[in-house]
PDB file of C-alpha atoms and ligand atoms in Angstrom:
ATOM      1  CA  MET K  30       4.030  -7.351  25.099  1.00 76.00           C
ATOM      2  CA  THR K  31       5.655  -7.937  21.730  1.00 93.00           C
ATOM      3  CA  THR K  32       8.434  -5.929  20.120  1.00 98.00           C
ATOM      4  CA  ILE K  33       7.436  -5.063  16.566  1.00 98.00           C
ATOM      5  CA  LEU K  34       9.461  -3.275  13.907  1.00 98.00           C
ATOM      6  CA  VAL K  35       7.389  -1.365  11.347  1.00 98.00           C
ATOM      7  CA  THR K  36       9.401  -0.546   8.237  1.00 98.00           C
ATOM      8  CA  GLY K  37       8.019   2.495   6.459  1.00 98.00           C
ATOM      9  CA  GLY K  38       6.371   3.387   9.768  1.00 98.00           C
ATOM     10  CA  THR K  39       6.266   7.066   8.776  1.00 98.00           C
ATOM     11  CA  GLY K  40       4.272   6.450   5.571  1.00 98.00           C
ATOM     12  CA  THR K  41       0.530   6.666   4.916  1.00 98.00           C
ATOM     13  CA  LEU K  42      -0.113   3.086   6.022  1.00 98.00           C
ATOM     14  CA  GLY K  43       2.856   2.517   8.342  1.00 98.00           C
ATOM     15  CA  ARG K  44       2.011   5.489  10.564  1.00 98.00           C
ATOM     16  CA  LEU K  45      -1.471   4.095  11.254  1.00 98.00           C
ATOM     17  CA  VAL K  46      -0.162   0.550  11.837  1.00 98.00           C
ATOM     18  CA  THR K  47       2.351   1.967  14.329  1.00 98.00           C
ATOM     19  CA  GLU K  48      -0.336   3.973  16.148  1.00 98.00           C
ATOM     20  CA  ARG K  49      -2.635   0.974  16.362  1.00 98.00           C
ATOM     21  CA  LEU K  50       0.065  -1.367  17.691  1.00 98.00           C
ATOM     22  CA  ARG K  51       1.205   1.178  20.278  1.00 98.00           C
ATOM     23  CA  THR K  52      -2.381   1.726  21.419  1.00 97.00           C
ATOM     24  CA  ASP K  53      -2.645  -2.029  21.881  1.00 96.00           C
ATOM     25  CA  GLY K  54       0.393  -1.879  24.185  1.00 97.00           C
ATOM     26  CA  HIS K  55       3.156  -3.228  21.956  1.00 98.00           C
ATOM     27  CA  GLU K  56       6.687  -1.917  21.852  1.00 98.00           C
ATOM     28  CA  VAL K  57       7.046  -0.516  18.319  1.00 98.00           C
ATOM     29  CA  ARG K  58      10.184   0.549  16.501  1.00 98.00           C
ATOM     30  CA  VAL K  59       9.766   2.678  13.385  1.00 98.00           C
ATOM     31  CA  LEU K  60      12.290   2.249  10.597  1.00 98.00           C
ATOM     32  CA  SER K  61      12.587   4.490   7.555  1.00 98.00           C
ATOM     33  CA  ARG K  62      15.402   6.383   5.878  1.00 97.00           C
ATOM     34  CA  HIS K  63      14.661   9.437   8.006  1.00 96.00           C
ATOM     35  CA  SER K  64      13.195   8.226  11.318  1.00 96.00           C
ATOM     36  CA  ARG K  65      15.680   8.166  14.165  1.00 94.00           C
ATOM     37  CA  PRO K  66      16.901   6.160  15.996  1.00 96.00           C
ATOM     38  CA  TYR K  67      16.199   3.573  13.274  1.00 97.00           C
ATOM     39  CA  ALA K  68      17.081   5.633  10.213  1.00 97.00           C
ATOM     40  CA  VAL K  69      18.103   2.960   7.712  1.00 97.00           C
ATOM     41  CA  ASP K  70      18.001   2.802   3.929  1.00 97.00           C
ATOM     42  CA  LEU K  71      16.886  -0.791   3.467  1.00 98.00           C
ATOM     43  CA  ARG K  72      18.432  -0.875  -0.003  1.00 97.00           C
ATOM     44  CA  GLU K  73      21.817  -0.539   1.705  1.00 96.00           C
ATOM     45  CA  GLY K  74      21.283  -2.698   4.795  1.00 94.00           C
ATOM     46  CA  GLY K  75      24.304  -2.786   7.137  1.00 92.00           C
ATOM     47  CA  GLY K  76      24.954  -2.655  10.862  1.00 93.00           C
ATOM     48  CA  ARG K  77      22.184  -0.167  11.644  1.00 96.00           C
ATOM     49  CA  LEU K  78      19.633  -2.555  10.158  1.00 98.00           C
ATOM     50  CA  ASP K  79      20.955  -5.376  12.360  1.00 98.00           C
ATOM     51  CA  ALA K  80      20.620  -3.105  15.390  1.00 97.00           C
ATOM     52  CA  ALA K  81      17.026  -2.203  14.438  1.00 98.00           C
ATOM     53  CA  VAL K  82      16.038  -5.869  14.105  1.00 98.00           C
ATOM     54  CA  GLU K  83      17.842  -7.140  17.209  1.00 98.00           C
ATOM     55  CA  GLY K  84      15.363  -8.425  19.828  1.00 97.00           C
ATOM     56  CA  VAL K  85      12.346  -7.958  17.554  1.00 98.00           C
ATOM     57  CA  ASP K  86       9.546 -10.578  17.535  1.00 98.00           C
ATOM     58  CA  THR K  87       7.690  -9.426  14.419  1.00 98.00           C
ATOM     59  CA  ILE K  88       8.416  -7.186  11.444  1.00 98.00           C
ATOM     60  CA  VAL K  89       5.644  -5.423   9.510  1.00 98.00           C
ATOM     61  CA  HIS K  90       7.202  -4.498   6.190  1.00 98.00           C
ATOM     62  CA  CYS K  91       5.473  -1.399   4.786  1.00 98.00           C
ATOM     63  CA  ALA K  92       8.526   0.417   3.367  1.00 98.00           C
ATOM     64  CA  SER K  93       8.447   0.709  -0.382  1.00 98.00           C
ATOM     65  CA  SER K  94       9.581   3.003  -3.103  1.00 93.00           C
ATOM     66  CA  PRO K  95       7.862   2.879  -6.495  1.00 86.00           C
ATOM     67  CA  ARG K  96      11.123   4.334  -7.849  1.00 89.00           C
ATOM     68  CA  GLY K  97      12.798   0.950  -7.362  1.00 93.00           C
ATOM     69  CA  GLY K  98      15.038  -1.065  -5.076  1.00 97.00           C
ATOM     70  CA  ASP K  99      12.305  -2.949  -3.185  1.00 98.00           C
ATOM     71  CA  GLU K 100      13.758  -6.401  -4.002  1.00 98.00           C
ATOM     72  CA  ARG K 101      17.175  -5.381  -2.655  1.00 98.00           C
ATOM     73  CA  ALA K 102      15.527  -3.824   0.410  1.00 98.00           C
ATOM     74  CA  ALA K 103      13.559  -7.023   1.122  1.00 98.00           C
ATOM     75  CA  THR K 104      16.656  -9.187   0.663  1.00 98.00           C
ATOM     76  CA  HIS K 105      18.554  -7.145   3.254  1.00 98.00           C
ATOM     77  CA  LEU K 106      15.604  -7.118   5.645  1.00 98.00           C
ATOM     78  CA  ILE K 107      15.073 -10.888   5.410  1.00 98.00           C
ATOM     79  CA  ALA K 108      18.791 -11.626   5.935  1.00 98.00           C
ATOM     80  CA  ALA K 109      18.871  -9.378   9.021  1.00 98.00           C
ATOM     81  CA  ALA K 110      15.629 -10.939  10.334  1.00 98.00           C
ATOM     82  CA  ARG K 111      17.081 -14.430   9.973  1.00 98.00           C
ATOM     83  CA  ARG K 112      20.285 -13.453  11.788  1.00 98.00           C
ATOM     84  CA  ALA K 113      18.228 -11.983  14.631  1.00 98.00           C
ATOM     85  CA  GLY K 114      15.825 -14.951  14.849  1.00 98.00           C
ATOM     86  CA  VAL K 115      12.687 -12.879  14.127  1.00 98.00           C
ATOM     87  CA  GLY K 116       9.602 -15.105  14.333  1.00 97.00           C
ATOM     88  CA  HIS K 117       7.169 -13.417  11.939  1.00 98.00           C
ATOM     89  CA  LEU K 118       7.458 -11.211   8.848  1.00 98.00           C
ATOM     90  CA  VAL K 119       4.267  -9.504   7.651  1.00 98.00           C
ATOM     91  CA  TYR K 120       4.194  -7.974   4.187  1.00 99.00           C
ATOM     92  CA  ILE K 121       1.641  -5.632   2.602  1.00 98.00           C
ATOM     93  CA  SER K 122       1.065  -6.190  -1.086  1.00 98.00           C
ATOM     94  CA  ILE K 123      -1.451  -5.237  -3.766  1.00 98.00           C
ATOM     95  CA  VAL K 124      -4.369  -7.161  -5.282  1.00 98.00           C
ATOM     96  CA  GLY K 125      -3.439  -8.305  -8.784  1.00 98.00           C
ATOM     97  CA  VAL K 126       0.362  -8.170  -8.543  1.00 98.00           C
ATOM     98  CA  ASP K 127       0.328 -11.571 -10.252  1.00 98.00           C
ATOM     99  CA  ARG K 128      -2.255 -10.558 -12.881  1.00 98.00           C
ATOM    100  CA  VAL K 129      -1.338  -7.066 -14.069  1.00 98.00           C
ATOM    101  CA  PRO K 130       2.077  -6.840 -15.772  1.00 97.00           C
ATOM    102  CA  PHE K 131       2.866  -3.377 -14.437  1.00 97.00           C
ATOM    103  CA  GLY K 132       6.492  -2.754 -13.370  1.00 96.00           C
ATOM    104  CA  TYR K 133       5.833  -1.860  -9.729  1.00 96.00           C
ATOM    105  CA  TYR K 134       3.429  -4.825  -9.395  1.00 97.00           C
ATOM    106  CA  ARG K 135       6.054  -7.220 -10.760  1.00 97.00           C
ATOM    107  CA  THR K 136       8.430  -5.965  -8.095  1.00 97.00           C
ATOM    108  CA  LYS K 137       5.831  -6.457  -5.369  1.00 98.00           C
ATOM    109  CA  HIS K 138       5.176  -9.989  -6.620  1.00 98.00           C
ATOM    110  CA  THR K 139       8.905 -10.765  -6.504  1.00 98.00           C
ATOM    111  CA  VAL K 140       9.069  -9.437  -2.930  1.00 98.00           C
ATOM    112  CA  GLU K 141       6.087 -11.625  -2.004  1.00 98.00           C
ATOM    113  CA  ARG K 142       8.041 -14.645  -3.200  1.00 98.00           C
ATOM    114  CA  LEU K 143      11.150 -13.568  -1.260  1.00 98.00           C
ATOM    115  CA  VAL K 144       8.992 -13.340   1.872  1.00 98.00           C
ATOM    116  CA  GLU K 145       7.371 -16.730   1.241  1.00 98.00           C
ATOM    117  CA  GLU K 146      10.742 -18.394   0.689  1.00 98.00           C
ATOM    118  CA  SER K 147      12.500 -16.556   3.524  1.00 98.00           C
ATOM    119  CA  GLY K 148      12.380 -19.464   5.967  1.00 98.00           C
ATOM    120  CA  LEU K 149      10.728 -17.065   8.445  1.00 98.00           C
ATOM    121  CA  GLY K 150       7.133 -17.325   9.634  1.00 98.00           C
ATOM    122  CA  TRP K 151       5.283 -15.099   7.152  1.00 98.00           C
ATOM    123  CA  THR K 152       2.002 -13.396   6.344  1.00 98.00           C
ATOM    124  CA  VAL K 153       1.146 -11.524   3.130  1.00 98.00           C
ATOM    125  CA  LEU K 154      -1.908  -9.280   2.852  1.00 98.00           C
ATOM    126  CA  ARG K 155      -2.959  -7.891  -0.525  1.00 99.00           C
ATOM    127  CA  THR K 156      -5.323  -4.924  -0.710  1.00 98.00           C
ATOM    128  CA  THR K 157      -6.705  -2.619  -3.376  1.00 98.00           C
ATOM    129  CA  GLN K 158      -5.663   1.060  -3.694  1.00 98.00           C
ATOM    130  CA  PHE K 159      -5.956   3.378  -0.698  1.00 98.00           C
ATOM    131  CA  HIS K 160      -8.274   6.410  -1.093  1.00 98.00           C
ATOM    132  CA  ASP K 161      -5.206   8.571  -0.444  1.00 98.00           C
ATOM    133  CA  LEU K 162      -3.490   7.243  -3.561  1.00 98.00           C
ATOM    134  CA  LEU K 163      -6.434   8.109  -5.817  1.00 98.00           C
ATOM    135  CA  VAL K 164      -6.566  11.647  -4.435  1.00 98.00           C
ATOM    136  CA  GLN K 165      -2.825  11.999  -4.983  1.00 98.00           C
ATOM    137  CA  MET K 166      -3.289  10.822  -8.561  1.00 98.00           C
ATOM    138  CA  PHE K 167      -6.263  13.125  -9.228  1.00 98.00           C
ATOM    139  CA  GLN K 168      -4.408  16.087  -7.709  1.00 98.00           C
ATOM    140  CA  GLY K 169      -1.624  15.520 -10.232  1.00 97.00           C
ATOM    141  CA  LEU K 170      -4.022  15.084 -13.160  1.00 97.00           C
ATOM    142  CA  ALA K 171      -6.091  18.146 -12.167  1.00 96.00           C
ATOM    143  CA  LYS K 172      -3.075  20.402 -12.709  1.00 96.00           C
ATOM    144  CA  SER K 173      -4.055  20.395 -16.356  1.00 95.00           C
ATOM    145  CA  PRO K 174      -7.387  21.949 -17.470  1.00 93.00           C
ATOM    146  CA  VAL K 175      -8.394  18.591 -18.975  1.00 96.00           C
ATOM    147  CA  MET K 176      -8.120  15.495 -16.821  1.00 97.00           C
ATOM    148  CA  LEU K 177      -7.022  12.598 -18.987  1.00 96.00           C
ATOM    149  CA  LEU K 178      -7.944   9.202 -17.561  1.00 97.00           C
ATOM    150  CA  PRO K 179      -7.293   5.719 -18.934  1.00 97.00           C
ATOM    151  CA  ALA K 180     -10.574   4.645 -20.543  1.00 97.00           C
ATOM    152  CA  HIS K 181     -12.616   1.687 -19.219  1.00 97.00           C
ATOM    153  CA  VAL K 182     -10.576   1.366 -16.021  1.00 98.00           C
ATOM    154  CA  ARG K 183     -12.372   0.852 -12.715  1.00 98.00           C
ATOM    155  CA  ASP K 184     -11.039   0.969  -9.193  1.00 98.00           C
ATOM    156  CA  GLN K 185     -12.082  -0.273  -5.761  1.00 98.00           C
ATOM    157  CA  PRO K 186     -10.387   2.060  -3.286  1.00 98.00           C
ATOM    158  CA  ILE K 187     -10.190   1.224   0.397  1.00 98.00           C
ATOM    159  CA  GLU K 188      -9.827   3.189   3.622  1.00 98.00           C
ATOM    160  CA  VAL K 189      -6.223   2.913   4.778  1.00 98.00           C
ATOM    161  CA  GLY K 190      -7.224   2.858   8.458  1.00 98.00           C
ATOM    162  CA  GLU K 191      -9.085  -0.406   7.859  1.00 98.00           C
ATOM    163  CA  VAL K 192      -6.000  -1.896   6.194  1.00 98.00           C
ATOM    164  CA  ALA K 193      -3.855  -0.740   9.132  1.00 98.00           C
ATOM    165  CA  ALA K 194      -6.222  -2.381  11.614  1.00 98.00           C
ATOM    166  CA  ARG K 195      -6.131  -5.683   9.723  1.00 98.00           C
ATOM    167  CA  LEU K 196      -2.358  -5.570   9.351  1.00 98.00           C
ATOM    168  CA  ALA K 197      -1.942  -4.914  13.081  1.00 98.00           C
ATOM    169  CA  GLU K 198      -4.259  -7.843  13.816  1.00 98.00           C
ATOM    170  CA  LEU K 199      -2.237 -10.122  11.521  1.00 98.00           C
ATOM    171  CA  ALA K 200       1.035  -8.893  13.055  1.00 98.00           C
ATOM    172  CA  THR K 201      -0.032  -9.897  16.538  1.00 97.00           C
ATOM    173  CA  GLY K 202      -1.265 -13.323  15.481  1.00 97.00           C
ATOM    174  CA  ALA K 203       0.597 -16.412  14.306  1.00 98.00           C
ATOM    175  CA  PRO K 204       2.074 -16.441  10.777  1.00 98.00           C
ATOM    176  CA  ALA K 205      -0.928 -16.902   8.441  1.00 98.00           C
ATOM    177  CA  GLY K 206       0.627 -17.275   4.968  1.00 98.00           C
ATOM    178  CA  ARG K 207      -1.495 -15.568   2.311  1.00 98.00           C
ATOM    179  CA  ALA K 208      -4.278 -13.768   4.149  1.00 98.00           C
ATOM    180  CA  GLU K 209      -7.581 -13.179   2.362  1.00 98.00           C
ATOM    181  CA  ASP K 210      -7.454 -10.161   0.049  1.00 98.00           C
ATOM    182  CA  MET K 211      -9.071  -6.912   1.163  1.00 98.00           C
ATOM    183  CA  GLY K 212     -10.972  -4.759  -1.320  1.00 98.00           C
ATOM    184  CA  GLY K 213     -12.832  -1.486  -0.867  1.00 98.00           C
ATOM    185  CA  PRO K 214     -16.645  -1.417  -0.661  1.00 98.00           C
ATOM    186  CA  GLU K 215     -17.376  -0.269  -4.250  1.00 98.00           C
ATOM    187  CA  VAL K 216     -16.011  -0.981  -7.714  1.00 98.00           C
ATOM    188  CA  ARG K 217     -16.366   2.264  -9.699  1.00 98.00           C
ATOM    189  CA  THR K 218     -15.154   3.763 -12.924  1.00 98.00           C
ATOM    190  CA  LEU K 219     -12.122   6.013 -12.581  1.00 98.00           C
ATOM    191  CA  SER K 220     -14.124   8.842 -14.138  1.00 97.00           C
ATOM    192  CA  SER K 221     -16.847   8.579 -11.488  1.00 97.00           C
ATOM    193  CA  LEU K 222     -14.164   8.669  -8.780  1.00 98.00           C
ATOM    194  CA  ALA K 223     -12.520  11.665 -10.499  1.00 98.00           C
ATOM    195  CA  GLN K 224     -15.887  13.480 -10.639  1.00 97.00           C
ATOM    196  CA  ALA K 225     -16.368  12.850  -6.920  1.00 98.00           C
ATOM    197  CA  TYR K 226     -12.907  14.305  -6.270  1.00 98.00           C
ATOM    198  CA  LEU K 227     -13.652  17.385  -8.400  1.00 97.00           C
ATOM    199  CA  THR K 228     -16.964  17.964  -6.606  1.00 97.00           C
ATOM    200  CA  ALA K 229     -15.347  17.576  -3.179  1.00 97.00           C
ATOM    201  CA  THR K 230     -12.554  20.025  -3.998  1.00 97.00           C
ATOM    202  CA  GLY K 231     -14.762  22.498  -5.873  1.00 96.00           C
ATOM    203  CA  ARG K 232     -12.757  22.258  -9.088  1.00 96.00           C
ATOM    204  CA  ARG K 233     -14.038  22.275 -12.627  1.00 95.00           C
ATOM    205  CA  ARG K 234     -12.191  20.153 -15.143  1.00 96.00           C
ATOM    206  CA  ALA K 235     -13.207  18.358 -18.287  1.00 96.00           C
ATOM    207  CA  VAL K 236     -12.673  14.623 -17.744  1.00 96.00           C
ATOM    208  CA  VAL K 237     -11.639  12.783 -20.887  1.00 97.00           C
ATOM    209  CA  ASN K 238     -11.231   9.022 -21.088  1.00 97.00           C
ATOM    210  CA  VAL K 239      -8.365   7.972 -23.313  1.00 97.00           C
ATOM    211  CA  PRO K 240      -7.853   4.410 -24.508  1.00 95.00           C
ATOM    212  CA  LEU K 241      -4.241   3.344 -23.973  1.00 96.00           C
ATOM    213  CA  TRP K 242      -2.214   0.427 -25.199  1.00 96.00           C
ATOM    214  CA  GLY K 243       0.112  -2.152 -23.686  1.00 97.00           C
ATOM    215  CA  ALA K 244      -0.197  -5.215 -21.486  1.00 97.00           C
ATOM    216  CA  ALA K 245      -0.328  -3.287 -18.203  1.00 97.00           C
ATOM    217  CA  TYR K 246      -3.254  -1.177 -19.427  1.00 97.00           C
ATOM    218  CA  ARG K 247      -5.056  -4.307 -20.631  1.00 97.00           C
ATOM    219  CA  GLY K 248      -4.513  -5.840 -17.180  1.00 98.00           C
ATOM    220  CA  PHE K 249      -6.041  -2.813 -15.434  1.00 98.00           C
ATOM    221  CA  ARG K 250      -8.860  -2.538 -17.995  1.00 98.00           C
ATOM    222  CA  SER K 251      -9.808  -6.168 -17.402  1.00 98.00           C
ATOM    223  CA  GLY K 252      -9.931  -5.513 -13.659  1.00 98.00           C
ATOM    224  CA  GLY K 253      -6.919  -7.618 -12.620  1.00 98.00           C
ATOM    225  CA  HIS K 254      -6.335  -5.205  -9.708  1.00 98.00           C
ATOM    226  CA  LEU K 255      -9.887  -5.572  -8.332  1.00 98.00           C
ATOM    227  CA  ALA K 256     -11.309  -7.946  -5.728  1.00 98.00           C
ATOM    228  CA  PRO K 257     -15.116  -7.599  -6.098  1.00 98.00           C
ATOM    229  CA  GLU K 258     -15.642 -10.896  -4.266  1.00 98.00           C
ATOM    230  CA  ARG K 259     -13.686  -9.446  -1.326  1.00 98.00           C
ATOM    231  CA  ALA K 260     -15.379  -6.041  -1.027  1.00 98.00           C
ATOM    232  CA  VAL K 261     -14.916  -6.103   2.743  1.00 98.00           C
ATOM    233  CA  GLY K 262     -13.954  -2.445   3.217  1.00 98.00           C
ATOM    234  CA  LYS K 263     -16.562  -0.180   4.797  1.00 98.00           C
ATOM    235  CA  GLY K 264     -15.417   3.415   4.217  1.00 98.00           C
ATOM    236  CA  THR K 265     -16.447   4.847   0.835  1.00 98.00           C
ATOM    237  CA  PHE K 266     -14.503   7.295  -1.312  1.00 98.00           C
ATOM    238  CA  GLU K 267     -17.103  10.023  -0.679  1.00 97.00           C
ATOM    239  CA  GLU K 268     -16.780   9.539   3.091  1.00 98.00           C
ATOM    240  CA  TYR K 269     -13.020   9.872   2.774  1.00 98.00           C
ATOM    241  CA  LEU K 270     -13.375  13.017   0.639  1.00 98.00           C
ATOM    242  CA  THR K 271     -15.731  14.600   3.178  1.00 98.00           C
ATOM    243  CA  LYS K 272     -13.318  13.836   6.021  1.00 97.00           C
ATOM    244  CA  ARG K 273     -10.418  15.265   4.066  1.00 97.00           C
ATOM    245  CA  PHE K 274     -11.943  18.263   2.278  1.00 96.00           C
ATOM    246  CA  GLY K 275     -15.088  18.978   4.299  1.00 93.00           C
ATOM    247  CA  ARG K 276     -18.631  19.288   2.983  1.00 73.00           C
ATOM    248  CA  ARG K 277     -19.389  21.515  -0.020  1.00 64.00           C
TER     249      ARG K 277
HETATM  250  N1  NAP J   2      -0.906   3.249  -1.555  1.00 68.24           N
HETATM  251  C1  NAP J   2      -1.737   2.243  -1.927  1.00 68.24           C
HETATM  252  O1  NAP J   2      -2.802   2.440  -2.519  1.00 68.24           O
HETATM  253  C2  NAP J   2      -1.353   0.816  -1.573  1.00 68.24           C
HETATM  254  C3  NAP J   2      -2.252  -0.239  -1.816  1.00 68.24           C
HETATM  255  C4  NAP J   2      -1.885  -1.553  -1.464  1.00 68.24           C
HETATM  256  C5  NAP J   2      -0.634  -1.790  -0.903  1.00 68.24           C
HETATM  257  N2  NAP J   2       0.217  -0.736  -0.713  1.00 68.24           N
HETATM  258  C6  NAP J   2       1.537  -0.997  -0.124  1.00 68.24           C
HETATM  259  O2  NAP J   2       1.567  -0.453   1.191  1.00 68.24           O
HETATM  260  C7  NAP J   2       2.899  -0.057   1.509  1.00 68.24           C
HETATM  261  C8  NAP J   2       2.887   1.349   2.075  1.00 68.24           C
HETATM  262  O3  NAP J   2       2.341   2.233   1.111  1.00 68.24           O
HETATM  263  P1  NAP J   2       2.173   3.782   1.477  1.00 68.24           P
HETATM  264  O4  NAP J   2       1.270   4.340   0.444  1.00 68.24           O
HETATM  265  O5  NAP J   2       1.848   3.927   2.925  1.00 68.24           O
HETATM  266  O6  NAP J   2       3.667   4.306   1.198  1.00 68.24           O
HETATM  267  P2  NAP J   2       4.305   5.718   1.534  1.00 68.24           P
HETATM  268  O7  NAP J   2       3.330   6.633   2.190  1.00 68.24           O
HETATM  269  O8  NAP J   2       5.010   6.157   0.296  1.00 68.24           O
HETATM  270  O9  NAP J   2       5.417   5.351   2.629  1.00 68.24           O
HETATM  271  C9  NAP J   2       6.582   4.662   2.288  1.00 68.24           C
HETATM  272  C10 NAP J   2       7.417   4.487   3.549  1.00 68.24           C
HETATM  273  O10 NAP J   2       8.590   3.731   3.223  1.00 68.24           O
HETATM  274  C11 NAP J   2       9.757   4.427   3.684  1.00 68.24           C
HETATM  275  N3  NAP J   2      10.817   4.065   2.752  1.00 68.24           N
HETATM  276  C12 NAP J   2      10.820   4.237   1.401  1.00 68.24           C
HETATM  277  N4  NAP J   2      11.968   3.766   0.876  1.00 68.24           N
HETATM  278  C13 NAP J   2      12.702   3.269   1.919  1.00 68.24           C
HETATM  279  C14 NAP J   2      13.978   2.646   2.014  1.00 68.24           C
HETATM  280  N5  NAP J   2      14.739   2.448   0.941  1.00 68.24           N
HETATM  281  N6  NAP J   2      14.435   2.260   3.223  1.00 68.24           N
HETATM  282  C15 NAP J   2      13.665   2.474   4.343  1.00 68.24           C
HETATM  283  N7  NAP J   2      12.444   3.050   4.304  1.00 68.24           N
HETATM  284  C16 NAP J   2      11.969   3.443   3.108  1.00 68.24           C
HETATM  285  C17 NAP J   2       9.340   5.911   3.687  1.00 68.24           C
HETATM  286  O11 NAP J   2      10.040   6.715   4.609  1.00 68.24           O
HETATM  287  P3  NAP J   2      11.402   7.495   4.232  1.00 68.24           P
HETATM  288  O12 NAP J   2      11.100   8.371   3.061  1.00 68.24           O
HETATM  289  O13 NAP J   2      11.749   8.226   5.503  1.00 68.24           O
HETATM  290  O14 NAP J   2      12.393   6.435   3.918  1.00 68.24           O
HETATM  291  C18 NAP J   2       7.893   5.790   4.179  1.00 68.24           C
HETATM  292  O15 NAP J   2       7.869   5.637   5.586  1.00 68.24           O
HETATM  293  C19 NAP J   2       3.715  -0.249   0.220  1.00 68.24           C
HETATM  294  O16 NAP J   2       4.375  -1.488   0.285  1.00 68.24           O
HETATM  295  C20 NAP J   2       2.662  -0.287  -0.874  1.00 68.24           C
HETATM  296  O17 NAP J   2       3.064  -1.039  -2.005  1.00 68.24           O
HETATM  297  C21 NAP J   2      -0.112   0.547  -1.012  1.00 68.24           C
END
């Protein structure tokens, strides 16, 4: 049995990684700002972080906040892991963090480098967007009677349970460095995904594609966040929608 700390173990991905590892018989500690007994804000670090990491074999680092502070959080986590002699740090990242100059992606790329240069055994897995994230985005956009989408952008969403299973597998193996990227089964236009969401939720909205400007948009438009050659995911967006919203 291995002792594994899952940071962000209450989040969409982290919860499933935790479940999987526990089912496989590992001792799992869940760290987040609100989950006791390991309630730690990684951006602050401190004695409670050291206590959470003490005696741990492997850390799966899923905690993240798109609002900022991930570099500081990773720096604290790595320092604590080194002090505690942790053998393996596994990090979940996003396909295209080195290709699309989008703020959050730049941060993730910086954290990847911190992990790689940590001196710890490390594994980094990049995946495309989870189905959950697209639904969250469409829910926000559907608040308005007209759904405005960035024109000519495609996506390749993946089932988060499949990512969790792969991450758990990597966490219980030897440090692997950069693991092969994981992409969802289909590359589709955002408007076709939005239409599927509208159908599944029984909403009617006009979907309008708007060309945007800027380097980040160009990066997304050219598909820098896609991995068509690694379309290894099985669960489709429609299957996810049916599971979540039922059949209409
Ligand atoms: N969503 C996607 O489509 C996608 C795709 C590829 C990769 N990823 C990566 O997968 C990871 C997990 O994503 P997710 O969608 O599952 O995220 P999520 O649901 O937003 O969960 C984030 C988790 O991090 C914790 N957290 C946030 N800030 C923290 C801090 N300062 N200190 C300690 N814990 C903190 C949160 O709990 P508290 O609020 O209790 O702190 C929560 O458990 C992220 O690294 C993300 O970049 C996501």
